[in-house]
XYZ file of C-alpha atoms in Angstrom:
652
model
C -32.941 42.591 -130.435
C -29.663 41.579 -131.877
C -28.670 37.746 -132.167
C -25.164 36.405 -132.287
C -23.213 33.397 -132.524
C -23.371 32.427 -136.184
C -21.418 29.293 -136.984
C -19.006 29.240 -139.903
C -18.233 25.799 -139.995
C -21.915 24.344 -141.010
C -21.496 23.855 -144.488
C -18.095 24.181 -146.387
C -16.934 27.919 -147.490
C -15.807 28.589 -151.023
C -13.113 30.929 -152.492
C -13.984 33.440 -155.268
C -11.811 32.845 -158.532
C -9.158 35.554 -157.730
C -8.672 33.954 -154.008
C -9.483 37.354 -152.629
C -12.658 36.489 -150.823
C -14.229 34.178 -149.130
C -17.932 32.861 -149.233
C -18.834 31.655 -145.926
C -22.771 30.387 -144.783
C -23.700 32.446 -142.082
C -27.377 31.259 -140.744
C -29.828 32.912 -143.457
C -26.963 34.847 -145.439
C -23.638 33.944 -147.114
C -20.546 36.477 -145.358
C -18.438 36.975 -148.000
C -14.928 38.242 -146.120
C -11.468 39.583 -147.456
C -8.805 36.662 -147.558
C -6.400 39.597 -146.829
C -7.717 41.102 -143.813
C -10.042 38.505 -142.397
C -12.609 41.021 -141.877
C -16.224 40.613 -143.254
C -16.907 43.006 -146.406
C -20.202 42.066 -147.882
C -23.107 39.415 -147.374
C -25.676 37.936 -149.992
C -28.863 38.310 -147.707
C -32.628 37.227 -148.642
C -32.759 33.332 -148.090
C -35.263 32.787 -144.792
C -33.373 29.810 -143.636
C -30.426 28.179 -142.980
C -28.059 28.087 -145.981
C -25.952 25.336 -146.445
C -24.378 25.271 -149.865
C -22.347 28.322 -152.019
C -20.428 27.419 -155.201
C -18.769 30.043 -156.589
C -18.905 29.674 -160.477
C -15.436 29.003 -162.223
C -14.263 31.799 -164.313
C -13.498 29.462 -167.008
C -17.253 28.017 -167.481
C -19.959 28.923 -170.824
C -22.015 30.088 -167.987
C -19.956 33.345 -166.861
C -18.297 36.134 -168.528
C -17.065 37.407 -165.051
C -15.430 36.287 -161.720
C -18.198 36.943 -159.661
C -21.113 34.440 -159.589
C -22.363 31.896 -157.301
C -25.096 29.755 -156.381
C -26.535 29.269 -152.695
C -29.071 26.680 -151.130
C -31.144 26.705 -148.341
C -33.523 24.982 -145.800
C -36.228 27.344 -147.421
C -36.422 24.977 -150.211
C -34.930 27.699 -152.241
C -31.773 27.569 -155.244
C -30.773 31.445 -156.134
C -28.449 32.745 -158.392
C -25.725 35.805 -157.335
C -23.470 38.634 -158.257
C -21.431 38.595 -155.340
C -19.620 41.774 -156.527
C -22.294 44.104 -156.601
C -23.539 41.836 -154.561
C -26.978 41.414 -155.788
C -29.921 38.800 -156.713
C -29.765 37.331 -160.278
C -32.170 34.176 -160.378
C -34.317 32.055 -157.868
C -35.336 28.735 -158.204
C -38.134 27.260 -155.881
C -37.810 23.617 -155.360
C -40.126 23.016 -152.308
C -37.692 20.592 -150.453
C -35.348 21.572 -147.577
C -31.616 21.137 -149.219
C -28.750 19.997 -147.047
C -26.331 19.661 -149.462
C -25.467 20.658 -153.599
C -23.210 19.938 -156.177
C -23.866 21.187 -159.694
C -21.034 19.077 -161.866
C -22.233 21.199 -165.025
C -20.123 24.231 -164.411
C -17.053 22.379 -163.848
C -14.356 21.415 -166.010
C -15.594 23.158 -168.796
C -13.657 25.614 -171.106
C -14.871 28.797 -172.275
C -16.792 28.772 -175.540
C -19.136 30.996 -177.881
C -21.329 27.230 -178.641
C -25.221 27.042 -177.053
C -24.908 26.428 -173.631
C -26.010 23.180 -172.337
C -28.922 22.851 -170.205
C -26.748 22.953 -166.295
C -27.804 20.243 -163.816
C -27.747 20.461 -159.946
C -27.751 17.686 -157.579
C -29.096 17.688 -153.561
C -29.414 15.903 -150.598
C -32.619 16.906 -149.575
C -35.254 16.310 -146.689
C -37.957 14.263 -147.783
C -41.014 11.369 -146.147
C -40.899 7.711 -146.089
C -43.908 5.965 -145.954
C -43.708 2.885 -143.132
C -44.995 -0.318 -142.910
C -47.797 0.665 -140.749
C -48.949 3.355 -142.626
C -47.347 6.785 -141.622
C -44.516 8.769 -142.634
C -40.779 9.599 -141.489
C -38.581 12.151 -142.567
C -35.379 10.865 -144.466
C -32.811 12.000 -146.915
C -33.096 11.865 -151.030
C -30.460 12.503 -153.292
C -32.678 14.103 -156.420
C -31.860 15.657 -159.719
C -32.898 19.135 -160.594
C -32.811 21.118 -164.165
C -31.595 24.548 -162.926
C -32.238 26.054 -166.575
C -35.819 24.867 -167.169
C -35.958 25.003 -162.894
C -37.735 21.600 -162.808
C -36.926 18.771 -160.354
C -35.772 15.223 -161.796
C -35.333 12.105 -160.659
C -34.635 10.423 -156.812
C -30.872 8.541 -156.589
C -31.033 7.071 -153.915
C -32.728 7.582 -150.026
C -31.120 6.955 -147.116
C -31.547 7.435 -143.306
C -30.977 11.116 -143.071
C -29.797 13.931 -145.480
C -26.261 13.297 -146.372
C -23.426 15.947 -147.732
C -22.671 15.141 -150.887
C -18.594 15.588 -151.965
C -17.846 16.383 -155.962
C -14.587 15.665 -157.259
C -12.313 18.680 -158.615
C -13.069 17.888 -162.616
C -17.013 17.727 -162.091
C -17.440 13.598 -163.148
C -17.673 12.124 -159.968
C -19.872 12.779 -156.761
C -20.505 10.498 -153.709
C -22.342 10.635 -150.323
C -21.248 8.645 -147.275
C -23.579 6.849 -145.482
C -22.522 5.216 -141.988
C -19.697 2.712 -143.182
C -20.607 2.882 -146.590
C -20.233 5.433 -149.821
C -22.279 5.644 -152.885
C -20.134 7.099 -156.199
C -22.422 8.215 -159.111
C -20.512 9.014 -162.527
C -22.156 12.410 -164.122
C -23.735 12.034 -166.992
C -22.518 13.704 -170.963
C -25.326 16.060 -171.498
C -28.781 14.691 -171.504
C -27.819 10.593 -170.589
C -28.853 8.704 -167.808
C -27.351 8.876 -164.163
C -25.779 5.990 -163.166
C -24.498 4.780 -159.841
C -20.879 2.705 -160.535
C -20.445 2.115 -157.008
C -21.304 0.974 -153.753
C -18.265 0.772 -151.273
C -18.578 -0.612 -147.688
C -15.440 -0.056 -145.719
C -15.077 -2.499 -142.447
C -14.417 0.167 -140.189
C -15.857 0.410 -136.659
C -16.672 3.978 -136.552
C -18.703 6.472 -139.373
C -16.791 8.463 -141.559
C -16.858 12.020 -141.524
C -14.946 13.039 -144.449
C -14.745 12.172 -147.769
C -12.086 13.272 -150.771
C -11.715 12.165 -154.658
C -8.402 12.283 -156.374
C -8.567 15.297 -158.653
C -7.047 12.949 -161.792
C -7.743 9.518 -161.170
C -10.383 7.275 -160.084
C -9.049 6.951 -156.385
C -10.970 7.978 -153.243
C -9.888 8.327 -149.959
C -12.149 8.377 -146.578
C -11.367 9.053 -142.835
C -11.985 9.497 -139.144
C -11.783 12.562 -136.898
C -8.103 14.240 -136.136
C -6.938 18.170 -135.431
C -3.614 18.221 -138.124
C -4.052 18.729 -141.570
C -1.602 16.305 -143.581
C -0.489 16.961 -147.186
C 0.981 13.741 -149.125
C 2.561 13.962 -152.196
C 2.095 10.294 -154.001
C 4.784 9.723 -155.459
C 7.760 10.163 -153.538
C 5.449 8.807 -149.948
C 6.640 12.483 -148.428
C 4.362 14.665 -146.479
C 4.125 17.737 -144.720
C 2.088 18.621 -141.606
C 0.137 21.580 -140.384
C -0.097 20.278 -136.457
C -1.702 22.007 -133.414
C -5.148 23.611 -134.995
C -6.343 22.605 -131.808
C -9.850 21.266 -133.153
C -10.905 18.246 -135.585
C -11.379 19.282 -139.528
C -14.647 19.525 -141.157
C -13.709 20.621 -144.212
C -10.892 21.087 -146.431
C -11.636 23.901 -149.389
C -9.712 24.418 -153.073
C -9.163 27.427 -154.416
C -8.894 28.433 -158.180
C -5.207 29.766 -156.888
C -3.167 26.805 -156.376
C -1.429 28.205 -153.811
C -4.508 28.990 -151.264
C -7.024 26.511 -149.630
C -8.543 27.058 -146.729
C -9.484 24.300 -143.776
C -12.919 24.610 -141.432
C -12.670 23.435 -137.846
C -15.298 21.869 -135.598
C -13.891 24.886 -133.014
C -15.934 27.638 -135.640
C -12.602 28.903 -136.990
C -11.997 28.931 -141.043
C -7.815 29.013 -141.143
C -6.921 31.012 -144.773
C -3.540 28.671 -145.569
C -0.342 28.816 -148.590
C 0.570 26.128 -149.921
C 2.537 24.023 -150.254
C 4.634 25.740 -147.725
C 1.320 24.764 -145.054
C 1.379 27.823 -143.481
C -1.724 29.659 -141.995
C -1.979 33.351 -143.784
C -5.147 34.385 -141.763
C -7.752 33.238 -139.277
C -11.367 33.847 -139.392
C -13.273 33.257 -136.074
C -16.734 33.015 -134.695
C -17.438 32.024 -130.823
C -15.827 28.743 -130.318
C -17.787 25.492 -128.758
C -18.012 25.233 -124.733
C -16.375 22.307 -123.458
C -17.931 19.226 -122.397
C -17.214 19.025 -118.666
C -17.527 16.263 -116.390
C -20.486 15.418 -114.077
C -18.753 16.693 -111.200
C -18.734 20.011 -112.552
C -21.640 20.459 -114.633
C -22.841 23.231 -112.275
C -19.985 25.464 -112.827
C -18.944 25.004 -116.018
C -19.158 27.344 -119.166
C -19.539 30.469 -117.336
C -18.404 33.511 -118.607
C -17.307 37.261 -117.852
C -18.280 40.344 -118.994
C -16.265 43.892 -119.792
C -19.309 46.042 -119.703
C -17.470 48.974 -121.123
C -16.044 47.491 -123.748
C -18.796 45.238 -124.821
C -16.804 42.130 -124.630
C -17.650 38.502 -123.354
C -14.460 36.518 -122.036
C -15.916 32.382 -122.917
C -13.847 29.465 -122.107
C -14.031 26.931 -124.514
C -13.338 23.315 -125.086
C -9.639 23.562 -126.172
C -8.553 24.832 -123.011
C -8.229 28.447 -123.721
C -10.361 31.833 -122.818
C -11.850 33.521 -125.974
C -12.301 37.681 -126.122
C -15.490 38.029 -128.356
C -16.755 41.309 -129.824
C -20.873 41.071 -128.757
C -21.786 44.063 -130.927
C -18.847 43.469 -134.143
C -19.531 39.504 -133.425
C -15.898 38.768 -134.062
C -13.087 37.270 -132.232
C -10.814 39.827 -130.291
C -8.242 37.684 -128.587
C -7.861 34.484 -127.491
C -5.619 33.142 -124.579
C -4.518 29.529 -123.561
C -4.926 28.982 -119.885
C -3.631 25.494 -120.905
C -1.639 23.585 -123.320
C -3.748 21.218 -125.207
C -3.407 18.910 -128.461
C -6.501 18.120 -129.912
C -6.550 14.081 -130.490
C -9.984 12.387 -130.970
C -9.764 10.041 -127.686
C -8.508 12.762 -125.459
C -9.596 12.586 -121.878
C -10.284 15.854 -120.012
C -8.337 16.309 -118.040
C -8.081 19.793 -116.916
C -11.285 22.118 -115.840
C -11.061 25.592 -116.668
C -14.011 26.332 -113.566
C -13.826 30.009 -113.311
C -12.945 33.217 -115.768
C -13.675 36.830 -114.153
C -12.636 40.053 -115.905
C -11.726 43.813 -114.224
C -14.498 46.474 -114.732
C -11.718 48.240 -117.112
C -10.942 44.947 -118.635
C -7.066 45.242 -118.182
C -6.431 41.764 -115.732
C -7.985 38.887 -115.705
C -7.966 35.602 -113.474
C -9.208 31.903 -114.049
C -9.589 29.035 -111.584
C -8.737 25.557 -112.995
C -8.582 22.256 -111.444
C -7.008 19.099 -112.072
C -8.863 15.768 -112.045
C -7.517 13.352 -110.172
C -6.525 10.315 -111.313
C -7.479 6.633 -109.969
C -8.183 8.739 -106.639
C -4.996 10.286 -106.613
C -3.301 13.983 -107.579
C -5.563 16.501 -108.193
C -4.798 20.291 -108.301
C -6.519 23.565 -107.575
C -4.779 26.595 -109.649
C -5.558 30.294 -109.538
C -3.751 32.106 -112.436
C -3.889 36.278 -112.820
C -3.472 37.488 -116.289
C -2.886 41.438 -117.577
C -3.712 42.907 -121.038
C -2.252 45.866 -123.359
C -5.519 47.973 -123.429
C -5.281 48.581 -126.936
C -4.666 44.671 -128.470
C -6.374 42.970 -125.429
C -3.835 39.845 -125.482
C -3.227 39.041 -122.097
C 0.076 37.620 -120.539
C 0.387 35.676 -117.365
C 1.454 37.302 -114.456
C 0.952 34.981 -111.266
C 0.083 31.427 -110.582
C -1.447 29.984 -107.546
C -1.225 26.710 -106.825
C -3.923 25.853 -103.863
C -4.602 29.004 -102.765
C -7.182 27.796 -100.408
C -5.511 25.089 -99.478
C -6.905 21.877 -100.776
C -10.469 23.531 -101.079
C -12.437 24.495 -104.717
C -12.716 28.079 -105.629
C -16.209 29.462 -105.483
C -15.834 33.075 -107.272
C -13.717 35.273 -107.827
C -14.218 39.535 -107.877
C -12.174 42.071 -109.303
C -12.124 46.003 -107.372
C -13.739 48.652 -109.232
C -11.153 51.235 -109.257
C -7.995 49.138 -107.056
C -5.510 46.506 -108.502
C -7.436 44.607 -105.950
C -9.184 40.760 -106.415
C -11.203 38.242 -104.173
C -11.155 34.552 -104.102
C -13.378 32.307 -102.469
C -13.417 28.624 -101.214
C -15.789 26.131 -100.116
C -13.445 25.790 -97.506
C -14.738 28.307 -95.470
C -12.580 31.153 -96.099
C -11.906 34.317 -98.611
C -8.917 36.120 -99.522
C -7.505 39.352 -100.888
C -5.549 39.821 -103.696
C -3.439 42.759 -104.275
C -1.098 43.262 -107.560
C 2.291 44.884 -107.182
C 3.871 46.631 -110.282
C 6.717 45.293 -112.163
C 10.122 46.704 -111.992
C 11.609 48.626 -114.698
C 14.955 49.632 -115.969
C 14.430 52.371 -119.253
C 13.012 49.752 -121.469
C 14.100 46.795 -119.643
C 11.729 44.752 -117.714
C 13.556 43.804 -114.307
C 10.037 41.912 -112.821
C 6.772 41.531 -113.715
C 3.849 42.871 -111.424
C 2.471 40.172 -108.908
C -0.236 39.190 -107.072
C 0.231 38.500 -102.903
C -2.711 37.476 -100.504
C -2.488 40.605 -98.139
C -5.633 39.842 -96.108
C -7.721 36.364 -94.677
C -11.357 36.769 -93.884
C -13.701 33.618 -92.771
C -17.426 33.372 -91.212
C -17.572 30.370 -88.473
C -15.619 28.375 -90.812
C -18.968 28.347 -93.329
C -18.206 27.308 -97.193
C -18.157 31.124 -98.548
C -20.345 30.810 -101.665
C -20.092 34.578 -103.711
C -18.501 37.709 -103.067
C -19.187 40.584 -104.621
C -17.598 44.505 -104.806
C -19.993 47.446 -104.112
C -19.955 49.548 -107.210
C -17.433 52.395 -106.076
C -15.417 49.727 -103.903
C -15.663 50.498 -100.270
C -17.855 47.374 -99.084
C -16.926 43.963 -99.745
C -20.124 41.296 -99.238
C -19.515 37.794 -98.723
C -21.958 35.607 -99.239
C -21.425 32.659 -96.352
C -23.660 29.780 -97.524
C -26.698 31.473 -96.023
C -25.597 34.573 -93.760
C -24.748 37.662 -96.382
C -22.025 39.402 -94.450
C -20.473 42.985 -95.462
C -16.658 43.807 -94.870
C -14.037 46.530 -95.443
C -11.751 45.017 -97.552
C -8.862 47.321 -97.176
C -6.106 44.395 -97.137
C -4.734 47.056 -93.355
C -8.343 45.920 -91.834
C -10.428 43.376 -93.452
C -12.862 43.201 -90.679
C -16.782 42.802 -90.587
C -18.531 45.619 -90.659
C -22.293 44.053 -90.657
C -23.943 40.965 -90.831
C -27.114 41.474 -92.974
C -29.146 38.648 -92.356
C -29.524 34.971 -93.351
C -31.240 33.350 -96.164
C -32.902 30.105 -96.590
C -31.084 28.012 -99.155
C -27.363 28.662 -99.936
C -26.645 31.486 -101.939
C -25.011 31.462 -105.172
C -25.081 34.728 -106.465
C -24.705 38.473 -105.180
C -24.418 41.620 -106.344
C -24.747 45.736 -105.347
C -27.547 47.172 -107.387
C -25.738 49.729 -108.964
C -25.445 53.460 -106.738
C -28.524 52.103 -104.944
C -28.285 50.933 -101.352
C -29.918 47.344 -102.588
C -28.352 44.453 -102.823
C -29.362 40.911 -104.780
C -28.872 37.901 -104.151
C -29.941 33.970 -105.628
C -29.930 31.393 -103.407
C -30.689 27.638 -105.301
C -32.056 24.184 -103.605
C -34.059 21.751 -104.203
C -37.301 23.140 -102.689
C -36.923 26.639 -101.898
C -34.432 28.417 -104.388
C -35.264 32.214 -103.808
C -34.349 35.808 -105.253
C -34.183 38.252 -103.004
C -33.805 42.208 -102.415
C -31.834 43.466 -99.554
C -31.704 46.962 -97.924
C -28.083 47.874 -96.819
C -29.436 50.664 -94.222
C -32.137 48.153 -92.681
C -29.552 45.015 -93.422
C -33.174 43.050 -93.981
C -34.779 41.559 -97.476
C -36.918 44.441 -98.765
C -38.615 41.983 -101.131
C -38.209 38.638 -102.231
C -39.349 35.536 -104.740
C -39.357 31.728 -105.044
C -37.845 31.832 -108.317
C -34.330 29.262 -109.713
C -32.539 32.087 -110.968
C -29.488 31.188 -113.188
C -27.417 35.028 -113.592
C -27.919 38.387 -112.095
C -26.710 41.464 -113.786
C -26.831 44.802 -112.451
C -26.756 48.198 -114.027
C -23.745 50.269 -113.011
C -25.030 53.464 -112.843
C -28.770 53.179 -111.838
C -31.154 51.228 -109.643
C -31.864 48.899 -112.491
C -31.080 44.902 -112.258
C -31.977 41.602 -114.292
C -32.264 38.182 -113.348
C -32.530 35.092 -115.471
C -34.960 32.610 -114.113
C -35.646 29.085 -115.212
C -39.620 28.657 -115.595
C -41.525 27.129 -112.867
C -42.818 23.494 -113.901
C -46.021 24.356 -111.950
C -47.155 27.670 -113.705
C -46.037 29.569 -116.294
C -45.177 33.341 -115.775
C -46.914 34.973 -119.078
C -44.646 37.454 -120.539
C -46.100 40.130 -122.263
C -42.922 41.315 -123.941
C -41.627 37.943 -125.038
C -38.893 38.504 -127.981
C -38.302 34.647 -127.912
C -41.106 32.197 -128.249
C -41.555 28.650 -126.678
C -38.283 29.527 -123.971
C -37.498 27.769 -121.130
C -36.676 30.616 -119.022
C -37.279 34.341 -118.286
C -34.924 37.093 -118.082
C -36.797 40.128 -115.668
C -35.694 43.412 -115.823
C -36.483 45.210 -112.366
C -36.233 48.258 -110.308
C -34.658 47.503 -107.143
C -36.954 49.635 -104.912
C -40.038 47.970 -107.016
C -41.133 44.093 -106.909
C -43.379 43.979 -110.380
C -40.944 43.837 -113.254
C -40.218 46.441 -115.660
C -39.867 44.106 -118.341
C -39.925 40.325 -119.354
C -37.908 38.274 -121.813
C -38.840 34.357 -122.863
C -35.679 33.050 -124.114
C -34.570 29.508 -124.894
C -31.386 27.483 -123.023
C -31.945 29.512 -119.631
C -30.039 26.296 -118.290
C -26.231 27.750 -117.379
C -26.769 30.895 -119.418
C -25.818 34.150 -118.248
C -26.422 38.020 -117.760
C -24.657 41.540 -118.275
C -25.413 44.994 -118.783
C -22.795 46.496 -121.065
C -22.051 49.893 -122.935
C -21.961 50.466 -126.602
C -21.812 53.558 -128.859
C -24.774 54.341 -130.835
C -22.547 54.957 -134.059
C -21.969 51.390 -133.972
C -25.630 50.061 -133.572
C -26.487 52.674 -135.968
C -24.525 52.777 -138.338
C -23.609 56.401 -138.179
C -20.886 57.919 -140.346
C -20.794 60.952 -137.401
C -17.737 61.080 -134.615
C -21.078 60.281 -132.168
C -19.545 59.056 -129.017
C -22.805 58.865 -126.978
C -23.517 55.121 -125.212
C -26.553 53.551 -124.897
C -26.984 50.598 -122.313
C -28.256 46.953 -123.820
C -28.855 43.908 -121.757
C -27.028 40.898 -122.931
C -27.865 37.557 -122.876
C -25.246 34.380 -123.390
C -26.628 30.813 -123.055
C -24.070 27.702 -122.192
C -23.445 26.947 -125.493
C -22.586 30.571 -126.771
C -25.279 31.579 -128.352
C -26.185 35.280 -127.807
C -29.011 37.911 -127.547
C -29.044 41.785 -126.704
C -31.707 43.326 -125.651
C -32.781 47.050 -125.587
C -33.784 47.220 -121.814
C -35.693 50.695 -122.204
């Protein structure tokens, strides 16, 4: 089992003395990655929690001879000590409280020199109890004091609601927390004297800060709000220079030893590698980016995502508007396109719903649904847009836009052909249509037109909403799913008739697919009372098996009889799984044979709630980390939740 999504943005990143890498927390491990490429080149790996703090030592400190040391905290209650070139463990420091947050002011500011080296301090925000009134105990935040040379905790600072991050300015003789509307400053100590808190600021503001900067020369310190450009003033002269249309707020703004790097952290999981002063990003590094937040209306189709199965890539819209190309198996960003233009400001109203995002089998086109909200009651727009990629960069380009395709109806699905330039839309309006793409026109080099997509063909089943469609695996059958009657077409746009009707379910159905080369099909209906999976046989159009199970994704296997369904877990029983990789999960994924009710395997896994399924191909080189031209695949099930979090599973 493999697990994905890790977030780069939870703690602040730091850049090595030389500029040419960055440290970046990672879950349990610190990624250290090339400022050059972008590309991940090492990791410091042995903490058995989250980390959240990595200070790279300064080159110019007593405490290093060299350029490559740090120090890294953790939720394990652990402080450790690395060579990040090698890289390799150097000291470990056990202080038996979970830290959020460190500064260690000793290191900093300090020139080189042959004299004893003083004893170096470290300060954290870490999780602690505070007895109540009545007797018991609630967790809170400390601010403490810890002797990293003798490893022996000090005094508490100060306590407040939660664990706070603590900012340190550039020289070392400042650090401060923020707390709601209010900041505490402490002044560092010389050597061995007493901490002392010199201030206590409460700022009338109506909303909490989330960032907090010290001057690097004078006693001035600046706090703010939430906002997606990164502004760069210079004092005296009032001028300032932007660095607009990031697209997500800032968490963090990083130094570098290099003047003339910094780097920024976004709440969109993106770390953006920028020159200065001339503000311009240099490099990217990005992890999966945050779902959006969409409204109630469409909280039942939002956040869905597509699948190439050969290439092991997940297509994930996300909450600035755009569709994001993730690597499952390198976890890294491929590509990223913007279905719609969209400046991140704080009190931005959505505005636009990105509903639907389906991929070709080969992973060449691609088509999203959107809609516009109305406004006051009025406006309101249904848009189907066809995109086409470059097979070897993946960046796809818009080729066709649909405005209403179904008239003034909501698209339901959408399905790409197997093997034909050939799509499917649906509508709750009660009818389906087929898509075919024409070529562009070319002159030598010269690109007279761009290919196209025209509705050649108009299919509808007594005027029912048509709920999923779905492509038999080599393409010759078309099954539309028509609330509760499954029906089966030829979707050659010359015919487009009905071939058979295969029977009728209880509850709507929501989701259909061909098992593979099998002569199965499965489908999920959903309702209130009677939700229901269910087998059906093609050559006795009749359910060969069935169960009363809320199933959330279906993925089939191309190439076998082999299918998986992701269930949420009744309320009134729970199904014991006797292969559960995940403990205390909401729902189940089931691995089945289609000709066989009893599962073949089970899966307990966490945020079943909008997640989905896919069976995709990967070399074994690259899960095993072969140095051989191996080119044999291996298939994995994976497993995407609705806030892009990942799991693959080995289905065998």
């Amino acid at each position: 089992m493999i697990r994905g999504r890790r977030s780069y943005v939870s703690s602040p990143p730091a850049l090595s003395n030389d500029a040419k890498r960055l440290l970046v927390c990672t879950g349990n491990a610190v990624s250290i990655f090339s400022t050059s490429t972008g590309l991940q080149i090492a990791s410091l790996e042995g903490h058995t929690d989250l980390v959240t703090t990595v200070i790279v030592v300064p080159a110019t400190s007593r405490a290093v001879q060299r350029l490559c040391y740090c120090w890294t905290a953790s939720l394990d209650g652990t402080i450790r000590y690395w060579d990040f070139s090698v890289p390799e463990l150097v000291k470990k420091i056990d202080i038996r409280f979970p830290v959020h947050s460190m500064v260690i002011p000793s290191i900093l500011g300090q020139p080189a020199s042959n004299e004893k080296e003083p004893k170096l301090f470290a300060y954290f925000s870490v999780e602690g109890a505070r007895k109540q009134a009545n007797g018991s105990t609630a967790l809170c935040g400390h601010i403490k004091k810890c002797n990293l040379t003798d490893s022996r905790m000090g005094v508490t600072l100060a306590e407040t609601n939660e664990p706070e991050f603590i900012t340190i300015s550039s020289m070392g003789k400042f650090f401060g927390i923020r707390d709601k509307r209010k900041i505490h400053i402490w002044k560092v100590p010389a050597l061995e004297a007493e901490l002392v808190e010199i201030k206590k600021i409460t700022l009338h503001h109506t909303k909490k800060m989330t960032v907090l900067a010290f001057h690097p020369t004078q006693n001035i310190i600046a706090a703010g709000g939430k906002e997606g450009v990164l502004v760069v003033w210079q004092l005296d002269t009032g001028k300032k220079k932007f660095l607009p249309r990031i697209g997500s707020p800032l968490l963090y703004f990083t130094a570098s030893p290099d003047p003339t790097h910094c780097s920024i952290s976004c709440a969109d999981n993106q770390i953006h590698l920028v020159k200065m002063p001339l503000m311009e990003i240099i490099k990217s590094i990005s992890g999966i980016k945050l779902p959006w937040s969409s409204p109630e209306l469409y909280s039942n189709v939002h956040n869905k995502v597509a699948f190439n199965q050969n290439a092991g890539l997940v297509a994930l819209p996300t909450e600035s508007y755009s569709i994001q190309l993730y690597s499952l198996y390198d976890d890294r960003e491929i590509s990223e396109v913007q279905v719609c233009e969209r400046n991140h400001q704080p009190g931005d109203d959505v505005t636009v719903v990105v509903t639907i995002v389906a991929l070709s089998p080969d992973g060449s086109m691609m088509s999203t649904a959107e809609v516009k909200l109305a406004e006051e009651g009025l406006g309101g727009l249904v848009c189907l847009k066809f995109w086409s990629s470059a097979a070897q960069n993946k960046d796809f380009s818009l080729t066709t836009i649909v405005y209403e395709p179904h008239r003034d109806a909501g698209i339901s699905a959408v399905a790409f052909h197997p093997t034909k330039r050939m799509a499917v839309s649906s509508s709750y309006g009660g009818d389906f249509k087929v898509w075919d793409c024409r070529d562009g026109i070319r002159q030598g080099n010269e690109i007279l037109q761009n290919s196209s997509w025209t509705c050649h063909a108009v299919g509808s089943y007594k005027k029912k909403p048509v709920t999923a469609v779905a492509f038999s695996c080599d393409g010759p059958v078309l099954a539309v799913a028509a609330e509760t009657v499954i029906t089966l077409w030829d979707p050659d746009p010359e015919k487009n008739v009905i071939v058979a009707i295969m029977g009728e379910a209880i509850v709507p159905i929501v989701n259909l697919s061909f098992i593979g080369n099998s002569e199965y099909l499965v489908a999920a209906s959903c309702g209130s009372f009677k939700p229901q999976l269910s087998v059906w046989s093609m050559s006795k159009l009749s359910v060969s098996w069935s169960y009363k199970l809320h199933v959330e994704a279906l993925a089939c296997a191309m190439d076998s009889s082999s299918f998986a369904a992701l269930a949420l877990c009744p309320q009134s029983k729970d199904i014991k799984s006797e292969n559960s990789m995940v403990q205390g999960g909401d729902g189940l994924i089931l691995l089945f044979n289609a000709v066989d009710p009893i599962p073949v395997a089970t899966w307990s896994v966490r945020k079943a709630k909008g997640g989905t399924l896919a069976f995709i191909q990967v070399t074994k080189s690259s899960v095993e980390e072969k140095t051989s031209d191996e080119k044999a695949t291996e298939l994995v099930l994976a497993y995407v939740t609705s806030d892009h979090e990942y799991v693959l599973f080995d289905p065998i």
